[in-house]
Amino acid sequence: MTARRVVVVGGVAGGMSTATRLRRLDETATITVVERSGHVSYANCGLPYFVGGVIEDEGDLLLQTPELLFSRFRLDVRVDTEVIDIDPAGHQVTTRSTLDGRTESIGYDKLVLSPGAAPVRPPLPGFDRVRVLRTVEDAERIAADVTGRPGTAVIIGAGFVGLETAENLVRQSIAVTVVEAVDQVLTPLDPELAILVAAELGAHGVTVETGVAVSEVTEGGITLADGRTIPGELVIGSIGVRPDVRLAEMAGLALSAQGGIAVDDVNRTSDDDIYAVGDAVEKEDWVGGGGSLIALANVANRQGRRVADHICGLPTRGAASLGTAIVKVFDLTAATTGWNEKRLRAAGRRYRAIHSHPMSHAGYYPGAEPMSLKLLFDPDDGTILGAQAVGREGVDKRIDVIATAITGGITADELADLELAYAPPFSSAKDPVNMLGYMAENVRSGACDVVGYDELGALTEEGWTVVDVRTDEEHAAGAIPGSVSIPLDELREDLHGATGPFVVYCEVGQRGHTATALLNELGFEARNLDGGYRTWIAADAARLQEPLRLVKRAL
Ligand SMILES: Cc1cc2nc3c(=O)[nH]c(=O)nc-3n(C[C@H](O)[C@H](O)[C@H](O)COP(=O)(O)OP(=O)(O)OC[C@H]3O[C@@H](n4cnc5c(N)ncnc54)[C@H](O)[C@@H]3O)c2cc1C
């Protein structure tokens, strides 16, 4: 039997996972990896931290070199070389050296495309002076700019990479403005959680301009659509990415409606001998079942391994993508999995949303930090549709547990049954994820009727009385306008003559739950405000675009 020839285009996340797994499965295969940039297997997720000086040595970003990959895996890795043409019928690719222009043909039995995604570059005047951050070379260019000690920088786009870059430029003592065309930062989050991230940026001196587009990039910065100018000696574009499908198009491969390379559940393209993985391909969406363009490292790596398995005849299983993602923004962590409420609403999907604000671990043990959690689920069958979390501690663990639960088909109510590790420095005996399960169970069973912050206005107009059951001091420090203060411990004795119906709230929803149960027992109609005052004030700050209102409050 002749040795199998596999050519991999793109030598980073998806491409290198494919190549190394292939070698472990097939010692005889001829495996060639072609990479346009000067580096393979580099940590693109670490690039913002190199710009900020957190990762001081560029070498730490380079996880492998062509030499090491040859000696350990016998991979023929060709850097500074791009694939410029594919001949599917003749089973060969044409490569060109980016250093001297020399071209070469390489034959393949199986071809794997992992060319990634290309940064979006809008056709704005002056955009050619905007830096992007995608490769090691991009990071080197920005790091060199930073060495010139610019006083100001503008980041266009408040997505994950834009905010990581903002933080890292602040670390370099640069005054940073982040401009985002939509009316919130981090669009994978819903507004009442995203506003917490905007507040964190503001607290660290970053100016955040949301809901306004950039109209021009000038010598000294940018001009906004509303005519204002913002100084920026350095301007970085972080507007998102588009699947890099140039090679696929050239080879006549089918593309998906959303513009990614179309693949089946083993990542085979419309040509049986060509696979595609990573940011360039459309994935099956876990929640909606349709196609989704998810550009995340975990997905690219999983797909790379799956393709190697399939090439080598191992049983493989397709896996849809949840889009689980996490980002550090100064001292805050924001994470998400599945769909957000905006997307569920736009899709007309039935859902319930619940919010909670638990401590990261037992409150009595030093260092406990509050976090904000949001769970979205199907009210009929309890299917978990998505979750979001923002906080300083323990956010990663909760979102990962929920992502695992979704993958395992565990319902929102069943989160209550998860037996999770507990000791005071790590969690509470009832972990925040368990608590979400209890809350979902209460909502679905009707044991506690809750009201979302966005339903409060309509109920007030209908004549419902809004009761704050926190202490008088808490009420005085800030309350929902028009609400009546009746502390929980006085509720049995004194209802100030009100007869209901009542919307009850406390700081985070827990005392409100007890108060609602009590009022129901006493024969009144009562509903608890989901997530309490903390969710309400975050939503209100998001509505009014006033993140700095939240800076002095705990989350
Ligand atoms: C700054 C930054 C931070 C990120 N942070 C995170 C994070 O924290 N978490 C996370 O999950 N994801 C993160 N990502 C996304 C993650 O890096 C990608 O999802 C992942 O790398 C995709 O893998 P890929 O193999 O599809 O593409 P890539 O890793 O981008 O690799 C594609 C490679 O193909 C090469 N190539 C393209 N065309 C050709 C050609 N014609 N010939 C030869 N070579 C070619 C390119 O040079 C590139 O090196 C980040 C991305 C960036 C840029």
mmCIF file of N, CA and C and ligand atoms in Angstrom, residues 9-15 34-37 42 44-45 47-48 81-83 114-117 133-134 161 164 244 247 277-280 295-298 300 326, ligand 1:
data_model
loop_
_atom_site.group_PDB
_atom_site.id
_atom_site.type_symbol
_atom_site.label_atom_id
_atom_site.label_comp_id
_atom_site.label_asym_id
_atom_site.label_seq_id
_atom_site.Cartn_x
_atom_site.Cartn_y
_atom_site.Cartn_z
ATOM 1 N N VAL A 9 -3.592 23.056 4.657
ATOM 2 C CA VAL A 9 -3.385 24.490 4.391
ATOM 3 C C VAL A 9 -3.725 25.271 5.650
ATOM 4 N N GLY A 10 -2.729 25.960 6.221
ATOM 5 C CA GLY A 10 -2.927 26.704 7.471
ATOM 6 C C GLY A 10 -2.356 25.904 8.621
ATOM 7 N N GLY A 11 -1.353 26.471 9.275
ATOM 8 C CA GLY A 11 -0.638 25.684 10.292
ATOM 9 C C GLY A 11 -0.851 26.180 11.698
ATOM 10 N N VAL A 12 -2.108 26.562 12.020
ATOM 11 C CA VAL A 12 -2.326 27.025 13.403
ATOM 12 C C VAL A 12 -3.349 26.080 14.067
ATOM 13 N N ALA A 13 -4.441 26.611 14.577
ATOM 14 C CA ALA A 13 -5.303 25.785 15.447
ATOM 15 C C ALA A 13 -5.826 24.533 14.747
ATOM 16 N N GLY A 14 -6.687 24.720 13.751
ATOM 17 C CA GLY A 14 -7.311 23.562 13.104
ATOM 18 C C GLY A 14 -6.315 22.748 12.305
ATOM 19 N N GLY A 15 -5.455 23.438 11.564
ATOM 20 C CA GLY A 15 -4.502 22.751 10.690
ATOM 21 C C GLY A 15 -3.518 21.906 11.463
ATOM 22 N N VAL A 34 1.224 23.725 4.919
ATOM 23 C CA VAL A 34 1.632 24.950 4.225
ATOM 24 C C VAL A 34 1.073 26.149 4.982
ATOM 25 N N GLU A 35 1.937 27.054 5.374
ATOM 26 C CA GLU A 35 1.508 28.209 6.187
ATOM 27 C C GLU A 35 2.058 29.498 5.587
ATOM 28 N N ARG A 36 1.140 30.405 5.325
ATOM 29 C CA ARG A 36 1.525 31.662 4.670
ATOM 30 C C ARG A 36 2.404 32.556 5.549
ATOM 31 N N SER A 37 2.096 32.629 6.845
ATOM 32 C CA SER A 37 2.881 33.512 7.710
ATOM 33 C C SER A 37 4.221 32.850 8.034
ATOM 34 N N TYR A 42 1.114 29.070 16.367
ATOM 35 C CA TYR A 42 1.297 30.198 17.284
ATOM 36 C C TYR A 42 0.004 30.427 18.056
ATOM 37 N N ASN A 44 -2.534 32.563 18.750
ATOM 38 C CA ASN A 44 -3.152 33.859 18.387
ATOM 39 C C ASN A 44 -4.007 34.405 19.526
ATOM 40 N N CYS A 45 -4.507 33.512 20.382
ATOM 41 C CA CYS A 45 -5.301 34.002 21.516
ATOM 42 C C CYS A 45 -4.435 34.788 22.500
ATOM 43 N N LEU A 47 -2.050 36.938 21.536
ATOM 44 C CA LEU A 47 -1.475 38.127 20.899
ATOM 45 C C LEU A 47 -1.776 39.431 21.656
ATOM 46 N N PRO A 48 -3.025 39.648 22.126
ATOM 47 C CA PRO A 48 -3.272 40.915 22.840
ATOM 48 C C PRO A 48 -2.363 41.067 24.065
ATOM 49 N N THR A 81 4.917 30.359 3.011
ATOM 50 C CA THR A 81 4.501 29.728 1.757
ATOM 51 C C THR A 81 2.980 29.725 1.713
ATOM 52 N N GLU A 82 2.415 30.168 0.610
ATOM 53 C CA GLU A 82 0.951 30.115 0.557
ATOM 54 C C GLU A 82 0.477 29.214 -0.566
ATOM 55 N N VAL A 83 -0.676 28.628 -0.311
ATOM 56 C CA VAL A 83 -1.318 27.848 -1.373
ATOM 57 C C VAL A 83 -2.084 28.849 -2.229
ATOM 58 N N SER A 114 -7.558 24.799 6.444
ATOM 59 C CA SER A 114 -7.809 25.478 7.724
ATOM 60 C C SER A 114 -7.239 26.895 7.624
ATOM 61 N N PRO A 115 -7.755 27.674 6.665
ATOM 62 C CA PRO A 115 -7.169 28.996 6.413
ATOM 63 C C PRO A 115 -7.653 30.084 7.351
ATOM 64 N N GLY A 116 -8.557 29.731 8.270
ATOM 65 C CA GLY A 116 -8.993 30.715 9.259
ATOM 66 C C GLY A 116 -9.950 31.744 8.701
ATOM 67 N N ALA A 117 -9.904 32.910 9.306
ATOM 68 C CA ALA A 117 -10.808 33.991 8.923
ATOM 69 C C ALA A 117 -9.986 35.250 8.712
ATOM 70 N N LEU A 133 -5.326 42.811 14.365
ATOM 71 C CA LEU A 133 -4.553 41.876 15.182
ATOM 72 C C LEU A 133 -5.026 40.464 14.887
ATOM 73 N N ARG A 134 -4.271 39.760 14.072
ATOM 74 C CA ARG A 134 -4.664 38.408 13.685
ATOM 75 C C ARG A 134 -3.475 37.446 13.743
ATOM 76 N N VAL A 161 -11.827 40.435 21.140
ATOM 77 C CA VAL A 161 -10.436 40.818 20.870
ATOM 78 C C VAL A 161 -10.254 42.328 21.055
ATOM 79 N N GLU A 164 -9.936 42.935 24.805
ATOM 80 C CA GLU A 164 -8.640 42.455 25.311
ATOM 81 C C GLU A 164 -7.532 43.416 24.896
ATOM 82 N N ASP A 244 -12.289 32.877 5.644
ATOM 83 C CA ASP A 244 -11.423 33.033 4.472
ATOM 84 C C ASP A 244 -11.747 31.892 3.494
ATOM 85 N N LEU A 247 -9.655 30.227 -1.239
ATOM 86 C CA LEU A 247 -9.185 28.981 -1.862
ATOM 87 C C LEU A 247 -10.358 28.069 -2.204
ATOM 88 N N VAL A 277 -11.856 22.929 8.069
ATOM 89 C CA VAL A 277 -12.101 23.047 9.520
ATOM 90 C C VAL A 277 -11.905 24.485 9.980
ATOM 91 N N GLY A 278 -12.342 24.750 11.193
ATOM 92 C CA GLY A 278 -12.018 26.008 11.863
ATOM 93 C C GLY A 278 -12.868 27.197 11.454
ATOM 94 N N ASP A 279 -12.276 28.370 11.587
ATOM 95 C CA ASP A 279 -13.013 29.628 11.380
ATOM 96 C C ASP A 279 -13.590 29.746 9.972
ATOM 97 N N ALA A 280 -12.998 29.040 9.021
ATOM 98 C CA ALA A 280 -13.432 29.193 7.624
ATOM 99 C C ALA A 280 -14.739 28.468 7.326
ATOM 100 N N ALA A 295 -16.225 31.484 15.374
ATOM 101 C CA ALA A 295 -14.766 31.534 15.204
ATOM 102 C C ALA A 295 -14.097 31.390 16.565
ATOM 103 N N LEU A 296 -13.908 30.153 16.978
ATOM 104 C CA LEU A 296 -13.309 29.900 18.292
ATOM 105 C C LEU A 296 -12.286 28.763 18.204
ATOM 106 N N ALA A 297 -11.267 28.883 19.043
ATOM 107 C CA ALA A 297 -10.146 27.958 18.973
ATOM 108 C C ALA A 297 -10.536 26.517 19.328
ATOM 109 N N ASN A 298 -11.371 26.364 20.339
ATOM 110 C CA ASN A 298 -11.768 25.019 20.761
ATOM 111 C C ASN A 298 -12.445 24.280 19.605
ATOM 112 N N ALA A 300 -12.139 24.837 16.358
ATOM 113 C CA ALA A 300 -11.169 24.529 15.294
ATOM 114 C C ALA A 300 -10.348 23.293 15.670
ATOM 115 N N ILE A 326 -15.251 33.122 26.464
ATOM 116 C CA ILE A 326 -14.935 33.815 27.718
ATOM 117 C C ILE A 326 -13.917 34.899 27.430
HETATM 118 C C1 LIG B 1 -6.114 38.117 18.713
HETATM 119 C C2 LIG B 1 -6.965 36.893 18.772
HETATM 120 C C3 LIG B 1 -7.385 36.410 19.995
HETATM 121 C C4 LIG B 1 -8.191 35.284 20.045
HETATM 122 N N1 LIG B 1 -8.579 34.823 21.278
HETATM 123 C C5 LIG B 1 -9.349 33.700 21.341
HETATM 124 C C6 LIG B 1 -9.703 33.161 22.590
HETATM 125 O O1 LIG B 1 -9.331 33.694 23.645
HETATM 126 N N2 LIG B 1 -10.472 32.051 22.596
HETATM 127 C C7 LIG B 1 -10.880 31.428 21.451
HETATM 128 O O2 LIG B 1 -11.565 30.415 21.502
HETATM 129 N N3 LIG B 1 -10.531 31.909 20.258
HETATM 130 C C8 LIG B 1 -9.777 33.022 20.176
HETATM 131 N N4 LIG B 1 -9.401 33.509 18.958
HETATM 132 C C9 LIG B 1 -9.892 32.804 17.750
HETATM 133 C C10 LIG B 1 -9.016 31.608 17.438
HETATM 134 O O3 LIG B 1 -7.694 31.995 17.410
HETATM 135 C C11 LIG B 1 -9.459 31.013 16.121
HETATM 136 O O4 LIG B 1 -10.795 30.600 16.263
HETATM 137 C C12 LIG B 1 -8.638 29.820 15.717
HETATM 138 O O5 LIG B 1 -7.282 30.144 15.655
HETATM 139 C C13 LIG B 1 -9.120 29.330 14.351
HETATM 140 O O6 LIG B 1 -8.302 28.323 13.878
HETATM 141 P P1 LIG B 1 -8.117 28.105 12.324
HETATM 142 O O7 LIG B 1 -7.183 26.969 12.177
HETATM 143 O O8 LIG B 1 -9.436 28.039 11.686
HETATM 144 O O9 LIG B 1 -7.459 29.452 11.800
HETATM 145 P P2 LIG B 1 -6.130 30.163 12.255
HETATM 146 O O10 LIG B 1 -5.695 29.691 13.579
HETATM 147 O O11 LIG B 1 -6.350 31.620 12.072
HETATM 148 O O12 LIG B 1 -5.072 29.664 11.205
HETATM 149 C C14 LIG B 1 -5.210 29.912 9.832
HETATM 150 C C15 LIG B 1 -3.842 29.985 9.214
HETATM 151 O O13 LIG B 1 -3.977 29.731 7.836
HETATM 152 C C16 LIG B 1 -3.030 30.494 7.149
HETATM 153 N N5 LIG B 1 -3.469 30.595 5.750
HETATM 154 C C17 LIG B 1 -4.589 31.176 5.277
HETATM 155 N N6 LIG B 1 -4.660 31.056 3.948
HETATM 156 C C18 LIG B 1 -3.562 30.385 3.561
HETATM 157 C C19 LIG B 1 -3.072 29.956 2.307
HETATM 158 N N7 LIG B 1 -3.729 30.216 1.187
HETATM 159 N N8 LIG B 1 -1.911 29.313 2.285
HETATM 160 C C20 LIG B 1 -1.232 29.049 3.421
HETATM 161 N N9 LIG B 1 -1.644 29.441 4.630
HETATM 162 C C21 LIG B 1 -2.802 30.089 4.701
HETATM 163 C C22 LIG B 1 -3.009 31.813 7.891
HETATM 164 O O14 LIG B 1 -1.785 32.483 7.715
HETATM 165 C C23 LIG B 1 -3.212 31.374 9.344
HETATM 166 O O15 LIG B 1 -1.995 31.299 10.037
HETATM 167 C C24 LIG B 1 -8.582 34.619 18.859
HETATM 168 C C25 LIG B 1 -8.148 35.107 17.617
HETATM 169 C C26 LIG B 1 -7.345 36.221 17.581
HETATM 170 C C27 LIG B 1 -6.869 36.725 16.252
#
